[in-house]
Short mmCIF file of C-alpha atoms in Angstrom, two decimals:
data_model
loop_
_atom_site.label_atom_id
_atom_site.label_comp_id
_atom_site.label_asym_id
_atom_site.label_seq_id
_atom_site.Cartn_x
_atom_site.Cartn_y
_atom_site.Cartn_z
CA UNK M 225 -57.91 152.24 5.64
CA UNK M 226 -55.13 152.83 8.14
CA UNK M 227 -55.34 156.56 7.50
CA UNK M 228 -59.06 156.46 8.28
CA UNK M 229 -58.45 154.95 11.73
CA UNK M 230 -55.65 157.38 12.51
CA UNK M 231 -57.86 160.38 11.69
CA UNK M 232 -60.81 158.88 13.56
CA UNK M 233 -58.86 158.25 16.78
CA UNK M 234 -57.16 161.64 16.54
CA UNK M 235 -60.48 163.51 16.31
CA UNK M 236 -62.05 161.50 19.14
CA UNK M 237 -59.01 162.06 21.36
CA UNK M 238 -59.02 165.81 20.68
CA UNK M 239 -62.73 166.08 21.42
CA UNK M 240 -62.41 164.19 24.70
CA UNK M 241 -60.05 166.93 25.85
CA UNK M 242 -62.63 169.64 25.12
CA UNK M 243 -64.56 170.19 28.35
CA UNK M 244 -67.26 172.27 26.69
CA UNK M 245 -67.94 169.59 24.10
CA UNK M 246 -68.02 166.85 26.73
CA UNK M 247 -70.42 168.89 28.85
CA UNK M 248 -73.00 169.01 26.06
CA UNK M 249 -72.36 165.38 25.11
CA UNK M 250 -72.40 163.77 28.56
CA UNK M 251 -74.36 166.19 30.76
CA UNK M 252 -76.58 168.60 28.85
CA UNK M 253 -78.20 166.20 26.38
CA UNK M 254 -78.30 163.02 28.51
CA UNK M 255 -79.18 164.57 31.89
CA UNK M 256 -80.16 168.25 31.91
CA UNK M 257 -82.33 168.19 28.79
CA UNK M 258 -84.48 165.19 29.87
CA UNK M 259 -84.73 166.63 33.37
CA UNK M 260 -85.93 169.99 32.01
CA UNK M 261 -88.40 168.47 29.53
CA UNK M 262 -89.62 165.27 31.19
CA UNK M 263 -89.02 166.12 34.85
CA UNK M 264 -91.84 168.72 35.17
CA UNK M 265 -94.19 166.38 33.31
CA UNK M 266 -93.47 163.50 35.69
CA UNK M 267 -93.81 165.80 38.70
CA UNK M 268 -97.17 167.26 37.63
CA UNK M 269 -98.64 163.92 36.59
CA UNK M 270 -97.73 162.37 39.93
CA UNK M 271 -98.94 165.47 41.75
CA UNK M 272 -102.40 165.58 40.22
CA UNK M 273 -103.03 161.86 39.72
CA UNK M 274 -105.51 160.20 42.06
CA UNK M 275 -105.04 156.59 43.15
CA UNK M 276 -108.46 155.31 44.19
CA UNK M 277 -107.10 151.93 45.25
CA UNK M 278 -104.77 153.31 47.91
CA UNK M 279 -106.41 153.59 51.39
CA UNK M 280 -106.86 157.17 52.52
CA UNK M 281 -107.35 158.48 56.06
CA UNK M 282 -109.36 161.67 56.48
CA UNK M 283 -109.87 163.65 59.65
CA UNK M 284 -113.58 164.35 60.25
CA UNK M 285 -115.30 166.70 62.68
CA UNK M 286 -118.79 165.48 63.65
CA UNK M 287 -118.51 162.07 62.03
CA UNK M 288 -121.24 160.71 64.33
CA UNK M 289 -123.74 163.00 62.57
CA UNK M 290 -123.42 161.17 59.23
CA UNK M 291 -122.99 157.42 59.79
CA UNK M 292 -124.26 156.50 56.32
CA UNK M 293 -121.83 158.90 54.71
CA UNK M 294 -118.97 157.46 56.76
CA UNK M 295 -119.92 153.96 55.62
CA UNK M 296 -120.02 155.11 51.99
CA UNK M 297 -116.53 156.60 52.33
CA UNK M 298 -115.28 153.34 53.86
CA UNK M 299 -116.62 151.45 50.83
CA UNK M 300 -114.31 153.60 48.69
CA UNK M 301 -111.13 153.02 50.74
CA UNK M 302 -111.46 156.27 52.67
CA UNK M 303 -111.11 155.78 56.42
CA UNK M 304 -112.42 158.53 58.68
CA UNK M 305 -110.85 159.56 61.96
CA UNK M 306 -112.38 161.87 64.54
CA UNK M 307 -110.49 165.07 65.24
CA UNK M 308 -110.80 168.07 67.55
CA UNK M 309 -113.04 171.02 66.81
CA UNK M 310 -110.05 173.36 66.76
CA UNK M 311 -108.33 172.15 63.58
CA UNK M 312 -107.52 175.41 61.79
CA UNK M 313 -104.06 175.87 63.27
CA UNK M 314 -102.97 172.24 62.68
CA UNK M 315 -104.09 172.69 59.06
CA UNK M 316 -102.06 175.88 58.66
CA UNK M 317 -99.00 174.25 60.20
CA UNK M 318 -99.27 171.33 57.78
CA UNK M 319 -99.98 168.75 60.46
CA UNK M 320 -103.22 167.81 58.67
CA UNK M 321 -103.68 167.87 54.88
CA UNK M 322 -107.44 168.41 55.08
CA UNK M 323 -110.41 168.12 57.46
CA UNK M 324 -114.01 167.31 56.56
CA UNK M 325 -116.60 168.96 58.79
CA UNK M 326 -120.15 167.68 59.24
CA UNK M 327 -122.10 170.67 60.71
CA UNK M 328 -124.86 170.22 63.29
CA UNK M 329 -127.59 171.06 60.77
CA UNK M 330 -126.47 168.24 58.44
CA UNK M 331 -128.93 165.65 59.78
CA UNK M 332 -132.00 167.97 59.97
CA UNK M 333 -131.36 169.22 56.43
CA UNK M 334 -131.01 165.68 55.13
CA UNK M 335 -134.18 164.58 56.89
CA UNK M 336 -136.18 167.50 55.42
CA UNK M 337 -134.86 166.87 51.88
CA UNK M 338 -132.80 170.05 51.84
CA UNK M 339 -129.15 170.36 50.78
CA UNK M 340 -127.11 169.00 53.68
CA UNK M 341 -123.91 171.02 54.30
CA UNK M 342 -120.50 169.31 54.18
CA UNK M 343 -117.38 171.47 54.46
CA UNK M 344 -113.90 170.43 53.34
CA UNK M 345 -111.15 172.45 54.99
CA UNK M 346 -107.71 172.18 53.39
CA UNK M 347 -104.40 173.95 52.98
CA UNK M 348 -103.88 174.78 49.28
CA UNK M 349 -100.11 174.99 49.72
CA UNK M 350 -99.70 171.24 50.26
CA UNK M 351 -99.51 168.68 47.46
CA UNK M 352 -101.09 165.98 49.62
CA UNK M 353 -104.06 168.24 50.30
CA UNK M 354 -104.66 168.74 46.58
CA UNK M 355 -104.68 165.02 45.81
CA UNK M 356 -106.77 164.06 48.84
CA UNK M 357 -109.27 166.88 48.25
CA UNK M 358 -109.85 165.80 44.64
CA UNK M 359 -110.33 162.19 45.66
CA UNK M 360 -112.63 163.04 48.57
CA UNK M 361 -114.66 165.41 46.44
CA UNK M 362 -115.14 162.75 43.75
CA UNK M 363 -116.44 160.25 46.32
CA UNK M 364 -118.75 162.87 47.88
CA UNK M 365 -120.15 163.65 44.43
CA UNK M 366 -120.91 159.95 44.05
CA UNK M 367 -122.74 159.94 47.39
CA UNK M 368 -124.64 163.05 46.33
CA UNK M 369 -125.77 161.30 43.15
CA UNK M 370 -126.93 158.26 45.12
CA UNK M 371 -129.03 160.37 47.51
CA UNK M 372 -130.59 162.23 44.60
CA UNK M 373 -131.66 158.96 43.00
CA UNK M 374 -133.12 157.69 46.28
CA UNK M 375 -135.13 160.88 46.75
CA UNK M 376 -136.65 160.53 43.30
CA UNK M 377 -137.52 156.87 43.91
CA UNK M 378 -139.08 157.69 47.27
CA UNK M 379 -141.49 160.01 45.47
CA UNK M 380 -142.25 157.54 42.71
CA UNK M 381 -140.34 159.49 40.10
CA UNK M 382 -137.61 158.54 37.69
CA UNK M 383 -134.72 161.01 37.69
CA UNK M 384 -134.30 160.43 33.96
CA UNK M 385 -137.49 162.46 33.44
CA UNK M 386 -135.34 165.54 33.90
CA UNK M 387 -132.95 164.41 31.14
CA UNK M 388 -134.89 165.01 27.90
CA UNK M 389 -131.92 164.19 25.69
CA UNK M 390 -129.28 161.51 25.90
CA UNK M 391 -126.36 162.94 23.96
CA UNK M 392 -123.32 160.81 23.28
CA UNK M 393 -120.22 161.34 21.16
CA UNK M 394 -118.05 158.83 19.40
CA UNK M 395 -114.53 159.70 18.29
CA UNK M 396 -113.30 157.35 15.57
CA UNK M 397 -109.80 158.84 15.58
CA UNK M 398 -106.92 156.69 16.79
CA UNK M 399 -105.66 159.61 18.87
CA UNK M 400 -107.20 161.75 21.57
CA UNK M 401 -106.28 165.40 22.13
CA UNK M 402 -102.89 165.67 23.76
CA UNK M 403 -101.58 162.29 22.62
CA UNK M 404 -99.67 163.80 19.70
CA UNK M 405 -97.79 166.12 22.05
CA UNK M 406 -96.67 163.22 24.23
CA UNK M 407 -95.35 161.39 21.19
CA UNK M 408 -93.42 164.47 20.05
CA UNK M 409 -91.55 165.10 23.29
CA UNK M 410 -89.21 162.12 22.95
CA UNK M 411 -88.03 162.64 19.33
CA UNK M 412 -87.65 166.38 19.93
CA UNK M 413 -85.44 165.71 22.95
CA UNK M 414 -83.36 163.13 21.07
CA UNK M 415 -82.85 165.28 17.99
CA UNK M 416 -81.84 168.31 20.02
CA UNK M 417 -79.48 166.21 22.13
CA UNK M 418 -77.83 164.74 19.02
CA UNK M 419 -77.36 168.19 17.53
CA UNK M 420 -75.70 169.46 20.70
CA UNK M 421 -73.58 166.32 21.05
CA UNK M 422 -71.94 166.76 17.64
CA UNK M 423 -72.04 170.56 17.47
CA UNK M 424 -68.61 171.49 18.81
CA UNK M 425 -66.73 168.57 17.29
CA UNK M 426 -68.16 169.41 13.85
CA UNK M 427 -66.97 173.01 14.25
CA UNK M 428 -63.56 171.99 15.56
CA UNK M 429 -62.80 169.40 12.86
CA UNK M 430 -63.45 171.84 10.00
CA UNK M 431 -63.52 175.57 10.70
CA UNK M 432 -61.49 175.13 13.88
CA UNK M 433 -58.64 173.35 12.10
CA UNK M 434 -58.71 175.96 9.37
CA UNK M 435 -58.23 178.77 11.89
CA UNK M 436 -55.47 176.84 13.71
CA UNK M 437 -53.74 176.33 10.32
CA UNK M 438 -53.68 172.57 10.91
CA UNK M 439 -56.03 171.71 8.06
CA UNK M 440 -53.54 172.48 5.28
CA UNK M 441 -50.85 170.04 6.56
CA UNK M 442 -53.57 167.43 6.97
CA UNK M 443 -54.73 167.88 3.37
CA UNK M 444 -51.11 167.69 2.17
CA UNK M 445 -50.80 164.11 3.43
CA UNK M 446 -51.06 161.30 0.86
CA UNK M 447 -54.52 160.34 2.10
CA UNK M 448 -57.59 160.09 -0.14
CA UNK M 449 -59.95 162.93 0.64
CA UNK M 450 -62.89 160.57 1.11
CA UNK M 451 -60.99 158.73 3.87
CA UNK M 452 -60.19 162.04 5.52
CA UNK M 453 -63.84 163.11 5.42
CA UNK M 454 -65.04 159.69 6.52
CA UNK M 455 -62.71 159.67 9.53
CA UNK M 456 -63.96 163.05 10.69
CA UNK M 457 -67.55 162.04 10.00
CA UNK M 458 -67.38 158.83 12.03
CA UNK M 459 -65.72 160.71 14.91
CA UNK M 460 -68.63 163.15 15.03
CA UNK M 461 -71.06 160.25 14.61
CA UNK M 462 -69.63 158.53 17.69
CA UNK M 463 -70.52 161.48 19.89
CA UNK M 464 -73.89 161.94 18.19
CA UNK M 465 -74.74 158.30 18.95
CA UNK M 466 -73.62 158.81 22.53
CA UNK M 467 -75.98 161.79 22.72
CA UNK M 468 -78.74 159.50 21.43
CA UNK M 469 -78.30 156.53 23.76
CA UNK M 470 -77.71 158.38 27.03
CA UNK M 471 -80.93 160.51 26.86
CA UNK M 472 -82.90 157.35 26.11
CA UNK M 473 -81.56 155.79 29.31
CA UNK M 474 -82.27 158.86 31.44
CA UNK M 475 -85.69 159.33 29.80
CA UNK M 476 -86.61 155.72 30.56
CA UNK M 477 -85.62 156.24 34.20
CA UNK M 478 -87.64 159.47 34.47
CA UNK M 479 -90.77 158.01 32.89
CA UNK M 480 -90.37 155.01 35.20
CA UNK M 481 -91.03 157.39 38.11
CA UNK M 482 -94.60 157.93 36.94
CA UNK M 483 -97.22 156.46 39.25
CA UNK M 484 -99.56 153.87 37.76
CA UNK M 485 -102.73 155.53 36.57
CA UNK M 486 -104.60 156.84 33.55
CA UNK M 487 -101.45 158.40 32.10
CA UNK M 488 -99.35 155.24 32.19
CA UNK M 489 -102.23 153.12 30.88
CA UNK M 490 -102.74 155.43 27.89
CA UNK M 491 -99.10 155.84 26.86
CA UNK M 492 -96.41 153.22 26.38
CA UNK M 493 -93.10 154.25 27.94
CA UNK M 494 -91.85 150.71 28.42
CA UNK M 495 -88.33 149.50 27.69
CA UNK M 496 -89.43 148.19 24.28
CA UNK M 497 -90.54 151.68 23.26
CA UNK M 498 -87.14 153.16 24.08
CA UNK M 499 -85.31 150.32 22.32
CA UNK M 500 -87.46 150.86 19.23
CA UNK M 501 -86.77 154.60 19.48
CA UNK M 502 -83.03 153.90 19.45
CA UNK M 503 -83.24 151.85 16.24
CA UNK M 504 -85.66 154.34 14.70
CA UNK M 505 -83.23 157.22 15.27
CA UNK M 506 -80.07 155.49 14.04
CA UNK M 507 -80.66 156.78 10.45
CA UNK M 508 -81.43 160.18 11.97
CA UNK M 509 -78.04 160.12 13.68
CA UNK M 510 -76.39 159.55 10.29
CA UNK M 511 -78.34 162.47 8.87
CA UNK M 512 -77.68 164.84 11.78
CA UNK M 513 -73.96 164.10 11.65
CA UNK M 514 -73.79 164.80 7.92
CA UNK M 515 -75.87 167.93 8.38
CA UNK M 516 -73.54 169.31 11.05
CA UNK M 517 -70.43 168.33 9.09
CA UNK M 518 -71.51 170.00 5.84
CA UNK M 519 -72.54 173.27 7.50
CA UNK M 520 -69.24 173.50 9.36
CA UNK M 521 -67.27 172.55 6.22
CA UNK M 522 -68.72 175.41 4.19
CA UNK M 523 -68.28 177.99 6.99
CA UNK M 524 -65.28 180.30 6.64
CA UNK M 525 -64.55 180.72 10.35
CA UNK M 526 -65.35 179.17 13.70
CA UNK M 527 -67.64 182.07 14.59
CA UNK M 528 -69.51 181.74 11.32
CA UNK M 529 -69.85 177.98 11.80
CA UNK M 530 -71.21 178.42 15.32
CA UNK M 531 -73.70 181.02 14.07
CA UNK M 532 -74.89 178.86 11.21
CA UNK M 533 -75.14 175.73 13.35
CA UNK M 534 -77.02 177.74 15.99
CA UNK M 535 -79.60 178.59 13.35
CA UNK M 536 -79.56 174.96 12.20
CA UNK M 537 -80.76 173.98 15.68
CA UNK M 538 -84.20 175.06 14.47
CA UNK M 539 -84.32 172.06 12.12
CA UNK M 540 -85.37 169.54 14.81
CA UNK M 541 -88.05 171.97 15.95
CA UNK M 542 -89.77 172.34 12.56
CA UNK M 543 -91.56 168.94 12.51
CA UNK M 544 -92.42 169.41 16.20
CA UNK M 545 -94.35 172.64 15.53
CA UNK M 546 -95.79 171.42 12.22
CA UNK M 547 -97.36 168.39 13.86
CA UNK M 548 -98.55 170.51 16.77
CA UNK M 549 -100.52 172.98 14.66
CA UNK M 550 -101.24 171.12 11.43
CA UNK M 551 -103.18 167.92 10.88
CA UNK M 552 -100.66 166.01 8.76
CA UNK M 553 -101.91 162.54 7.81
CA UNK M 554 -99.73 159.52 8.54
CA UNK M 555 -99.14 158.11 5.10
CA UNK M 556 -96.26 156.88 2.95
CA UNK M 557 -95.63 160.31 1.44
CA UNK M 558 -95.08 162.01 4.80
CA UNK M 559 -93.07 159.08 6.15
CA UNK M 560 -90.61 159.59 3.30
CA UNK M 561 -89.85 163.12 4.55
CA UNK M 562 -86.74 163.01 6.78
CA UNK M 563 -87.38 163.81 10.47
CA UNK M 564 -91.11 164.28 9.92
CA UNK M 565 -91.54 160.54 9.45
CA UNK M 566 -89.59 159.83 12.66
CA UNK M 567 -91.81 162.19 14.62
CA UNK M 568 -94.95 160.46 13.35
CA UNK M 569 -93.56 156.99 14.00
CA UNK M 570 -92.56 157.96 17.54
CA UNK M 571 -96.08 159.23 18.16
CA UNK M 572 -97.40 155.82 17.16
CA UNK M 573 -94.88 154.06 19.40
CA UNK M 574 -95.72 156.14 22.46
CA UNK M 575 -99.44 155.67 21.86
CA UNK M 576 -98.97 151.89 21.75
CA UNK M 577 -99.88 151.58 18.07
CA UNK M 578 -98.27 149.13 15.69
CA UNK M 579 -95.91 150.56 13.09
CA UNK M 580 -96.28 149.67 9.43
CA UNK M 581 -92.92 148.17 8.31
CA UNK M 582 -93.08 150.06 5.01
CA UNK M 583 -93.31 153.36 6.88
CA UNK M 584 -90.27 152.42 8.97
CA UNK M 585 -88.28 151.57 5.82
CA UNK M 586 -89.34 154.78 4.04
CA UNK M 587 -88.42 157.04 6.95
CA UNK M 588 -85.04 155.34 7.43
CA UNK M 589 -84.19 155.23 3.72
CA UNK M 590 -84.96 158.94 3.27
CA UNK M 591 -82.64 159.89 6.13
CA UNK M 592 -79.82 157.67 4.85
CA UNK M 593 -80.22 158.95 1.28
CA UNK M 594 -80.07 162.57 2.41
CA UNK M 595 -77.04 161.82 4.61
CA UNK M 596 -75.22 160.28 1.63
CA UNK M 597 -76.07 163.32 -0.48
CA UNK M 598 -74.73 165.71 2.15
CA UNK M 599 -71.54 163.73 2.63
CA UNK M 600 -70.91 163.68 -1.11
CA UNK M 601 -71.08 167.48 -0.96
CA UNK M 602 -68.57 167.43 1.92
CA UNK M 603 -66.15 165.21 -0.03
CA UNK M 604 -66.42 167.52 -3.02
CA UNK M 605 -65.77 170.47 -0.75
CA UNK M 606 -62.61 168.87 0.65
CA UNK M 607 -61.31 168.17 -2.85
CA UNK M 608 -61.27 171.90 -3.66
CA UNK M 609 -58.54 174.19 -2.44
CA UNK M 610 -61.17 176.78 -1.53
CA UNK M 611 -61.73 174.92 1.75
CA UNK M 612 -58.49 176.49 3.02
CA UNK M 613 -59.78 180.02 2.45
#
């Protein structure tokens, strides 16, 4: 096996010198790809999430005209502060996120059982204004509902009289709309990162060496062809695994930036999920490496290999779009389909569901079996002299 280690170290050393390959292995997959896919999600979730437990201060004009409303807001962690009548310019300059105005006709309208006006002034260009407006509006809607109930009771009426039907729905599915998409983001990112991490090394170790005329002297050495193929395969696998682990670390950091709320309570992006994802995708790494190696081995030139592998990048996307638009049941048959089973298992992990061990074994075994089949094709290819053509 000495020849195996010599070939392995030689391929790794040559790839470390390739700046383009190292960019996709160390920067694109681990950093840029998670930032492009997960970063906007984290930003928008934090932007539009509302934390009702955090105290909020709101500037109010005419707060003395609605003492009961001010007390209701205080009960919901919203503190009111009096402000000047001329608040438009401070709002436009961003000095105030929003201002609630209680007009002079608020109290007379309330006393005469008419709709009492309340105006919320805000600057739509500020993120703080959007969050505070949504939270304030939700509390005001609650106060509106309370006053409506009191008006009905004061007149001896039950407000439920105006609700002839009580319609309720019960969803017995284990998923809610949108959950599948969240479970698909992580495996899609990992598969794409692994493909990019091993892309250039797979091209260089086969079609690249053929064009540089260094493959023929290598094949002339007294080394079994399977050791030669295995050395190149493990070298590519090393960078594929690196492109698997690093995105998991950066993805865990990015999801850790999410504020506590409905999103984080519904989905499980804990450390255990990412560790399970790493073990779940180890067989996928074996398959992706074999897939890249075989395509590059059968290509006649570097340009042809790059073209074919570029088209092969669509492979990780197929299960992503299938599960997005088709209702594929999670059963043993689908778990035995390489890549598709990993997507479904990752959806269960992210949704906090327990994974059936048999499904885990089936998905892993199918990937390993296909990887062995592909590598046997690669060994057969290297045993023929046509690989030099």
